[in-house]
Amino acid sequence: MKEALERIEAQAKTLLEQAQDTKALEELRLRFLGKKGELTAILKQMGKLSAEERPVIGQLANKVRADIEEAIASRAQNLKTELAQKRLAEEKLDVTLPGTHKKLGHAHPLSIVMREVEEIFLGMGFDIASGPEVEYDYYNFEALNLPKNHPARDTQDTFYITENILLRTQTSSVQVHVMENQKPPIRIISPGRVYRSDAVDATHSPLFHQIEGLVVDKGITMSDLVGTLDLLMKRLYGDDCKIRLRPHHFPFTEPSAEVDVMCFNCGGAGCRMCKGEGYIELLGAGMVHPKVLAGCGIDPEVYSGFAFGLGLERIAMRRFDIHDMRLLYENDLRFLEQF
Ligand code: PHE
């Protein structure tokens, strides 16, 4: 029995030295010292011993138990230090390393121009409104004096979800939402995406951006419109920038105009860039049609207003001298990093 006890102690010590974590230590403790452990198993046989042997073996057994307990405790302590040292080594920090750089992006040219235009209008006391891109036919056409079968719908063919729901072709739809929900004085701009079933080329895309403007109050005239747009263009393109209005037709404004801005290349003299015109077309505008006002519950005898719709891509292209609209959507970093 003495040998058995000594064998247990030796074996326990060897195994303890090999234990790599506290879980392994606990397993060994149970295996040797637990209620069903090897040491206990031996002690259970003590009854078979003679009266002389019993105290001797008893004492030895107690010593073996104490030794193993001590070995477990000391191994646990060692494991703790080993672990701490290992962690320290792993967490060692070389403060002289160059570090990893987060590359900071910047706004897309369209966003840059959009924010600039917003800033300019906020400075003039306008609010920013928004409306849905998936729109009812009513808001995109009908309420803007473009009834079904109106020929002017042809130039704005779009993508239909149902016969009455479509992707909006113009931010002018927001005019109607705003006038339905708000009484004059109204002074808003509304930037956003619009859609038309156009084929892609250097100046067309089925998705592009407009910024709508709407002012409704008592005594608003065409000269308010001209003054506002003149200021906008001077702020965008410099104080010597001139605008030009040409008569045009939009069903929802009367009178209507197309607004051109002086060619930045030739200063109005006429060159290849502006096809000899001296001016470049930038937006549509006009005085809000009395029918549109009335349809939104605003009395055209009391109130008048102007509206305009800017093509954001055109402004950005002119601003940054970009000649192909497709560049704006291709996400080519060689292009985008220039702004
Ligand atoms: N919505 C018109 C277009 O997309 C532009 C416009 C807006 C014209 C407001 C007049 C008034 O062509």
CSV table of C-alpha atoms and ligand atoms in Angstrom, one decimal:
chain,number,residue,atom,x,y,z
A,1,MET,CA,0.0,0.0,0.0
A,2,LYS,CA,2.9,2.2,0.7
A,3,GLU,CA,4.2,1.7,-2.8
A,4,ALA,CA,0.8,2.5,-4.2
A,5,LEU,CA,0.7,5.8,-2.3
A,6,GLU,CA,4.2,6.7,-3.5
A,7,ARG,CA,3.2,5.8,-7.1
A,8,ILE,CA,0.2,8.1,-6.9
A,9,GLU,CA,2.3,11.0,-5.6
A,10,ALA,CA,4.9,10.6,-8.3
A,11,GLN,CA,2.3,10.3,-11.1
A,12,ALA,CA,0.3,13.2,-9.8
A,13,LYS,CA,3.4,15.4,-9.8
A,14,THR,CA,4.4,14.5,-13.3
A,15,LEU,CA,0.9,15.1,-14.7
A,16,LEU,CA,0.7,18.4,-12.8
A,17,GLU,CA,3.9,19.7,-14.4
A,18,GLN,CA,2.3,19.0,-17.8
A,19,ALA,CA,-1.0,20.7,-17.1
A,20,GLN,CA,-1.5,23.8,-19.2
A,21,ASP,CA,-4.5,25.5,-17.7
A,22,THR,CA,-6.7,25.7,-14.6
A,23,LYS,CA,-9.2,23.3,-16.2
A,24,ALA,CA,-6.6,20.6,-16.5
A,25,LEU,CA,-5.5,21.3,-12.9
A,26,GLU,CA,-9.0,20.8,-11.6
A,27,GLU,CA,-9.4,17.5,-13.5
A,28,LEU,CA,-6.2,16.2,-11.9
A,29,ARG,CA,-7.4,17.3,-8.5
A,30,LEU,CA,-10.6,15.3,-8.9
A,31,ARG,CA,-8.7,12.4,-10.3
A,32,PHE,CA,-6.3,12.1,-7.3
A,33,LEU,CA,-8.0,13.8,-4.4
A,34,GLY,CA,-11.7,13.7,-5.3
A,35,LYS,CA,-14.3,11.6,-3.5
A,36,LYS,CA,-13.9,9.0,-6.3
A,37,GLY,CA,-10.3,9.7,-6.7
A,38,GLU,CA,-7.3,7.4,-6.5
A,39,LEU,CA,-6.2,8.4,-3.1
A,40,THR,CA,-9.6,7.9,-1.6
A,41,ALA,CA,-9.8,4.5,-3.2
A,42,ILE,CA,-6.7,3.5,-1.4
A,43,LEU,CA,-7.8,4.9,2.0
A,44,LYS,CA,-11.0,2.8,1.7
A,45,GLN,CA,-8.8,-0.3,1.9
A,46,MET,CA,-7.3,0.8,5.2
A,47,GLY,CA,-9.6,-1.5,7.1
A,48,LYS,CA,-7.7,-4.5,5.8
A,49,LEU,CA,-4.5,-3.3,7.5
A,50,SER,CA,-3.1,-4.4,10.8
A,51,ALA,CA,-3.3,-2.2,13.8
A,52,GLU,CA,0.4,-1.4,13.6
A,53,GLU,CA,0.4,-0.6,9.9
A,54,ARG,CA,-2.7,1.6,10.0
A,55,PRO,CA,-1.2,4.7,11.7
A,56,VAL,CA,1.9,4.5,9.5
A,57,ILE,CA,0.0,4.3,6.3
A,58,GLY,CA,-2.5,6.9,7.5
A,59,GLN,CA,0.3,9.3,8.2
A,60,LEU,CA,1.8,8.6,4.8
A,61,ALA,CA,-1.6,9.1,3.1
A,62,ASN,CA,-2.0,12.5,4.8
A,63,LYS,CA,1.4,13.5,3.7
A,64,VAL,CA,0.7,12.4,0.1
A,65,ARG,CA,-2.6,14.4,0.1
A,66,ALA,CA,-0.8,17.5,1.5
A,67,ASP,CA,2.0,17.1,-1.1
A,68,ILE,CA,-0.4,16.9,-4.0
A,69,GLU,CA,-2.4,19.8,-2.8
A,70,GLU,CA,0.7,21.9,-2.5
A,71,ALA,CA,1.8,20.8,-6.0
A,72,ILE,CA,-1.5,21.8,-7.4
A,73,ALA,CA,-1.3,25.2,-5.7
A,74,SER,CA,2.2,25.8,-6.9
A,75,ARG,CA,1.4,24.8,-10.4
A,76,ALA,CA,-1.6,27.1,-10.4
A,77,GLN,CA,0.6,30.0,-9.3
A,78,ASN,CA,3.2,29.2,-12.0
A,79,LEU,CA,0.5,29.0,-14.7
A,80,LYS,CA,-0.8,32.4,-13.6
A,81,THR,CA,2.6,34.0,-14.0
A,82,GLU,CA,3.3,32.2,-17.3
A,83,LEU,CA,0.0,33.4,-18.6
A,84,ALA,CA,0.6,37.0,-17.5
A,85,GLN,CA,4.0,36.9,-19.1
A,86,LYS,CA,2.6,35.5,-22.3
A,87,ARG,CA,0.0,38.2,-22.5
A,88,LEU,CA,2.5,40.9,-21.8
A,89,ALA,CA,4.7,39.6,-24.7
A,90,GLU,CA,1.7,39.5,-27.0
A,91,GLU,CA,0.6,43.0,-26.2
A,92,LYS,CA,4.0,44.5,-26.6
A,93,LEU,CA,3.6,47.7,-28.6
A,94,ASP,CA,6.2,49.1,-30.9
A,95,VAL,CA,5.5,52.8,-30.7
A,96,THR,CA,8.0,53.5,-33.4
A,97,LEU,CA,6.0,51.7,-36.1
A,98,PRO,CA,4.5,54.0,-38.8
A,99,GLY,CA,0.9,53.2,-38.0
A,100,THR,CA,-2.0,52.4,-40.3
A,101,HIS,CA,-3.5,55.3,-42.1
A,102,LYS,CA,-7.3,55.7,-42.5
A,103,LYS,CA,-7.8,57.3,-45.9
A,104,LEU,CA,-10.2,60.1,-45.6
A,105,GLY,CA,-12.7,60.4,-48.5
A,106,HIS,CA,-14.5,63.6,-49.6
A,107,ALA,CA,-17.8,64.5,-51.1
A,108,HIS,CA,-18.8,63.6,-54.6
A,109,PRO,CA,-18.7,66.6,-57.1
A,110,LEU,CA,-22.5,66.4,-57.2
A,111,SER,CA,-22.8,66.6,-53.4
A,112,ILE,CA,-20.3,69.4,-53.3
A,113,VAL,CA,-22.4,71.5,-55.7
A,114,MET,CA,-25.7,70.4,-54.1
A,115,ARG,CA,-24.4,71.6,-50.7
A,116,GLU,CA,-23.2,74.9,-52.2
A,117,VAL,CA,-26.6,75.6,-53.7
A,118,GLU,CA,-28.3,74.7,-50.5
A,119,GLU,CA,-26.0,77.0,-48.6
A,120,ILE,CA,-26.8,79.9,-50.9
A,121,PHE,CA,-30.5,79.4,-50.6
A,122,LEU,CA,-30.5,78.9,-46.9
A,123,GLY,CA,-28.7,82.3,-46.8
A,124,MET,CA,-31.7,83.8,-48.7
A,125,GLY,CA,-34.1,82.4,-46.1
A,126,PHE,CA,-35.3,79.3,-48.0
A,127,ASP,CA,-36.2,76.0,-46.3
A,128,ILE,CA,-35.2,72.7,-47.7
A,129,ALA,CA,-38.2,70.4,-48.6
A,130,SER,CA,-38.3,66.8,-49.8
A,131,GLY,CA,-40.7,64.5,-51.6
A,132,PRO,CA,-40.9,60.9,-52.7
A,133,GLU,CA,-39.1,59.6,-55.7
A,134,VAL,CA,-41.8,57.0,-56.2
A,135,GLU,CA,-44.6,59.3,-56.9
A,136,TYR,CA,-48.3,59.3,-57.9
A,137,ASP,CA,-49.1,60.4,-61.5
A,138,TYR,CA,-51.1,63.1,-59.9
A,139,TYR,CA,-48.2,64.9,-58.2
A,140,ASN,CA,-45.8,64.4,-61.1
A,141,PHE,CA,-48.1,65.4,-63.9
A,142,GLU,CA,-51.8,66.0,-63.2
A,143,ALA,CA,-51.5,68.6,-60.5
A,144,LEU,CA,-48.9,70.4,-62.6
A,145,ASN,CA,-51.4,71.0,-65.3
A,146,LEU,CA,-50.3,68.0,-67.3
A,147,PRO,CA,-53.4,65.9,-67.7
A,148,LYS,CA,-53.3,62.4,-69.2
A,149,ASN,CA,-52.6,62.5,-72.9
A,150,HIS,CA,-51.0,66.0,-72.7
A,151,PRO,CA,-48.3,66.0,-75.4
A,152,ALA,CA,-45.7,67.6,-73.0
A,153,ARG,CA,-45.7,64.2,-71.2
A,154,ASP,CA,-43.8,62.8,-74.2
A,155,THR,CA,-40.6,64.5,-73.3
A,156,GLN,CA,-40.7,63.1,-69.8
A,157,ASP,CA,-41.3,59.4,-70.3
A,158,THR,CA,-40.5,57.5,-67.2
A,159,PHE,CA,-40.6,54.1,-65.4
A,160,TYR,CA,-44.0,53.1,-64.3
A,161,ILE,CA,-44.7,50.9,-61.2
A,162,THR,CA,-48.4,50.9,-61.9
A,163,GLU,CA,-50.5,53.0,-64.2
A,164,ASN,CA,-50.8,55.6,-61.5
A,165,ILE,CA,-47.5,55.2,-59.7
A,166,LEU,CA,-44.2,56.1,-61.3
A,167,LEU,CA,-40.6,57.3,-60.7
A,168,ARG,CA,-40.9,61.1,-60.7
A,169,THR,CA,-39.5,62.8,-63.8
A,170,GLN,CA,-39.1,66.2,-62.1
A,171,THR,CA,-38.8,67.7,-58.6
A,172,SER,CA,-41.7,69.9,-59.5
A,173,SER,CA,-43.9,67.3,-57.9
A,174,VAL,CA,-42.6,68.6,-54.5
A,175,GLN,CA,-44.1,72.0,-55.3
A,176,VAL,CA,-47.5,70.4,-55.1
A,177,HIS,CA,-46.8,68.5,-51.8
A,178,VAL,CA,-45.4,71.7,-50.2
A,179,MET,CA,-48.4,73.9,-51.4
A,180,GLU,CA,-50.9,71.3,-50.2
A,181,ASN,CA,-49.3,71.3,-46.7
A,182,GLN,CA,-48.2,74.8,-46.2
A,183,LYS,CA,-49.8,78.2,-46.7
A,184,PRO,CA,-47.9,81.2,-48.1
A,185,PRO,CA,-45.4,82.7,-47.5
A,186,ILE,CA,-43.6,79.7,-49.0
A,187,ARG,CA,-39.9,79.8,-49.8
A,188,ILE,CA,-38.3,76.3,-50.4
A,189,ILE,CA,-35.8,74.5,-52.5
A,190,SER,CA,-36.0,70.7,-52.9
A,191,PRO,CA,-33.0,68.8,-54.2
A,192,GLY,CA,-33.4,65.2,-55.3
A,193,ARG,CA,-33.1,62.4,-57.8
A,194,VAL,CA,-35.4,62.2,-60.8
A,195,TYR,CA,-35.8,59.6,-63.5
A,196,ARG,CA,-36.5,59.5,-67.2
A,197,SER,CA,-36.4,56.6,-69.6
A,198,ASP,CA,-33.5,58.2,-71.6
A,199,ALA,CA,-30.6,56.4,-73.1
A,200,VAL,CA,-27.2,57.1,-71.5
A,201,ASP,CA,-24.9,59.4,-73.4
A,202,ALA,CA,-22.6,62.3,-72.6
A,203,THR,CA,-25.5,64.6,-71.6
A,204,HIS,CA,-28.3,62.1,-70.6
A,205,SER,CA,-28.8,59.6,-67.9
A,206,PRO,CA,-32.0,57.7,-66.8
A,207,LEU,CA,-31.3,59.0,-63.3
A,208,PHE,CA,-30.2,62.5,-62.6
A,209,HIS,CA,-30.7,65.3,-60.1
A,210,GLN,CA,-32.7,68.5,-59.9
A,211,ILE,CA,-33.1,71.3,-57.4
A,212,GLU,CA,-36.6,72.7,-57.4
A,213,GLY,CA,-37.2,76.2,-56.1
A,214,LEU,CA,-40.6,77.6,-55.1
A,215,VAL,CA,-41.6,81.0,-53.7
A,216,VAL,CA,-45.3,81.9,-53.1
A,217,ASP,CA,-46.4,85.1,-51.4
A,218,LYS,CA,-48.4,88.2,-52.0
A,219,GLY,CA,-46.9,90.4,-54.8
A,220,ILE,CA,-44.2,88.0,-56.1
A,221,THR,CA,-43.2,89.0,-59.7
A,222,MET,CA,-40.9,87.8,-62.5
A,223,SER,CA,-38.3,90.3,-61.3
A,224,ASP,CA,-38.0,88.4,-58.0
A,225,LEU,CA,-37.3,85.3,-60.0
A,226,VAL,CA,-34.7,86.9,-62.1
A,227,GLY,CA,-33.0,88.6,-59.1
A,228,THR,CA,-32.9,85.3,-57.2
A,229,LEU,CA,-31.4,83.3,-60.1
A,230,ASP,CA,-29.0,86.1,-60.9
A,231,LEU,CA,-27.7,86.1,-57.3
A,232,LEU,CA,-27.4,82.3,-57.4
A,233,MET,CA,-25.3,82.2,-60.5
A,234,LYS,CA,-23.1,85.0,-59.4
A,235,ARG,CA,-22.4,83.2,-56.1
A,236,LEU,CA,-21.8,79.9,-58.0
A,237,TYR,CA,-19.7,81.2,-60.9
A,238,GLY,CA,-18.4,84.6,-60.0
A,239,ASP,CA,-19.6,88.2,-60.0
A,240,ASP,CA,-19.2,88.7,-63.7
A,241,CYS,CA,-21.5,85.8,-64.5
A,242,LYS,CA,-24.6,86.9,-66.5
A,243,ILE,CA,-27.9,85.0,-67.1
A,244,ARG,CA,-30.3,85.2,-70.0
A,245,LEU,CA,-33.9,84.3,-70.1
A,246,ARG,CA,-35.6,82.8,-73.2
A,247,PRO,CA,-39.3,82.4,-73.6
A,248,HIS,CA,-40.4,78.8,-73.2
A,249,HIS,CA,-43.4,76.7,-72.3
A,250,PHE,CA,-44.0,74.6,-69.2
A,251,PRO,CA,-47.6,73.6,-68.5
A,252,PHE,CA,-47.2,74.5,-64.8
A,253,THR,CA,-45.7,78.0,-65.2
A,254,GLU,CA,-47.0,81.1,-67.0
A,255,PRO,CA,-45.1,82.9,-68.3
A,256,SER,CA,-42.2,80.3,-68.6
A,257,ALA,CA,-38.6,80.8,-69.5
A,258,GLU,CA,-35.5,78.8,-70.1
A,259,VAL,CA,-32.6,80.3,-68.2
A,260,ASP,CA,-29.1,80.3,-69.7
A,261,VAL,CA,-25.9,81.2,-68.1
A,262,MET,CA,-23.0,83.0,-69.8
A,263,CYS,CA,-20.4,80.6,-71.3
A,264,PHE,CA,-17.4,80.4,-68.9
A,265,ASN,CA,-15.1,79.6,-71.8
A,266,CYS,CA,-15.8,82.6,-74.1
A,267,GLY,CA,-17.6,85.0,-71.7
A,268,GLY,CA,-20.6,85.3,-74.1
A,269,ALA,CA,-18.8,85.9,-77.4
A,270,GLY,CA,-19.6,82.4,-78.7
A,271,CYS,CA,-17.2,79.5,-79.0
A,272,ARG,CA,-17.1,75.8,-79.7
A,273,MET,CA,-18.0,74.9,-76.1
A,274,CYS,CA,-21.3,76.8,-76.3
A,275,LYS,CA,-21.8,76.0,-80.0
A,276,GLY,CA,-21.4,79.7,-80.8
A,277,GLU,CA,-24.3,80.7,-78.5
A,278,GLY,CA,-22.3,82.5,-75.8
A,279,TYR,CA,-24.7,81.0,-73.3
A,280,ILE,CA,-25.4,77.5,-71.9
A,281,GLU,CA,-28.9,76.3,-70.9
A,282,LEU,CA,-29.1,75.6,-67.2
A,283,LEU,CA,-32.7,75.5,-66.0
A,284,GLY,CA,-36.4,76.0,-66.5
A,285,ALA,CA,-38.4,78.6,-64.6
A,286,GLY,CA,-41.5,80.7,-64.6
A,287,MET,CA,-44.4,82.1,-62.6
A,288,VAL,CA,-46.5,79.4,-61.0
A,289,HIS,CA,-49.6,78.8,-63.1
A,290,PRO,CA,-52.8,80.0,-61.4
A,291,LYS,CA,-54.4,76.6,-62.1
A,292,VAL,CA,-51.6,74.9,-60.1
A,293,LEU,CA,-52.0,77.4,-57.2
A,294,ALA,CA,-55.8,76.9,-57.1
A,295,GLY,CA,-55.5,73.1,-57.3
A,296,CYS,CA,-53.4,73.3,-54.1
A,297,GLY,CA,-56.0,75.5,-52.4
A,298,ILE,CA,-54.1,78.7,-52.8
A,299,ASP,CA,-56.1,81.7,-54.1
A,300,PRO,CA,-54.3,83.0,-57.3
A,301,GLU,CA,-56.2,86.3,-56.9
A,302,VAL,CA,-54.3,86.9,-53.7
A,303,TYR,CA,-51.0,85.1,-54.1
A,304,SER,CA,-48.5,84.7,-56.9
A,305,GLY,CA,-45.2,82.8,-57.0
A,306,PHE,CA,-42.3,81.7,-59.1
A,307,ALA,CA,-40.7,78.3,-59.5
A,308,PHE,CA,-37.5,77.0,-61.1
A,309,GLY,CA,-35.9,73.6,-61.7
A,310,LEU,CA,-32.1,73.4,-61.9
A,311,GLY,CA,-30.3,70.4,-63.4
A,312,LEU,CA,-27.6,69.6,-60.8
A,313,GLU,CA,-25.4,67.7,-63.2
A,314,ARG,CA,-25.3,70.6,-65.6
A,315,ILE,CA,-24.3,73.0,-62.8
A,316,ALA,CA,-21.6,70.6,-61.6
A,317,MET,CA,-20.3,69.9,-65.1
A,318,ARG,CA,-20.0,73.6,-65.9
A,319,ARG,CA,-18.5,74.3,-62.5
A,320,PHE,CA,-15.8,71.7,-62.7
A,321,ASP,CA,-15.4,71.7,-66.5
A,322,ILE,CA,-16.6,68.1,-66.9
A,323,HIS,CA,-17.6,67.2,-70.5
A,324,ASP,CA,-19.2,63.8,-70.0
A,325,MET,CA,-22.0,63.2,-67.6
A,326,ARG,CA,-21.2,59.5,-67.3
A,327,LEU,CA,-18.1,60.3,-65.4
A,328,LEU,CA,-20.3,61.4,-62.5
A,329,TYR,CA,-21.8,57.9,-62.0
A,330,GLU,CA,-18.9,55.6,-62.8
A,331,ASN,CA,-17.2,55.7,-59.4
A,332,ASP,CA,-13.8,55.8,-61.0
A,333,LEU,CA,-11.4,57.1,-58.2
A,334,ARG,CA,-9.0,58.6,-60.8
A,335,PHE,CA,-11.8,60.9,-61.7
A,336,LEU,CA,-13.4,61.5,-58.2
A,337,GLU,CA,-10.1,62.2,-56.5
A,338,GLN,CA,-9.7,65.4,-58.5
A,339,PHE,CA,-12.4,67.3,-56.6
B,1,PHE,N1,-39.6,70.7,-64.0
B,1,PHE,C1,-39.1,71.3,-65.2
B,1,PHE,C2,-38.2,70.3,-66.0
B,1,PHE,O1,-37.9,69.3,-65.4
B,1,PHE,C3,-38.3,72.5,-64.9
B,1,PHE,C4,-39.1,73.6,-64.3
B,1,PHE,C5,-39.3,73.7,-62.9
B,1,PHE,C6,-39.7,74.6,-65.1
B,1,PHE,C7,-40.0,74.7,-62.3
B,1,PHE,C8,-40.4,75.6,-64.5
B,1,PHE,C9,-40.6,75.7,-63.1
B,1,PHE,O2,-37.9,70.5,-67.1
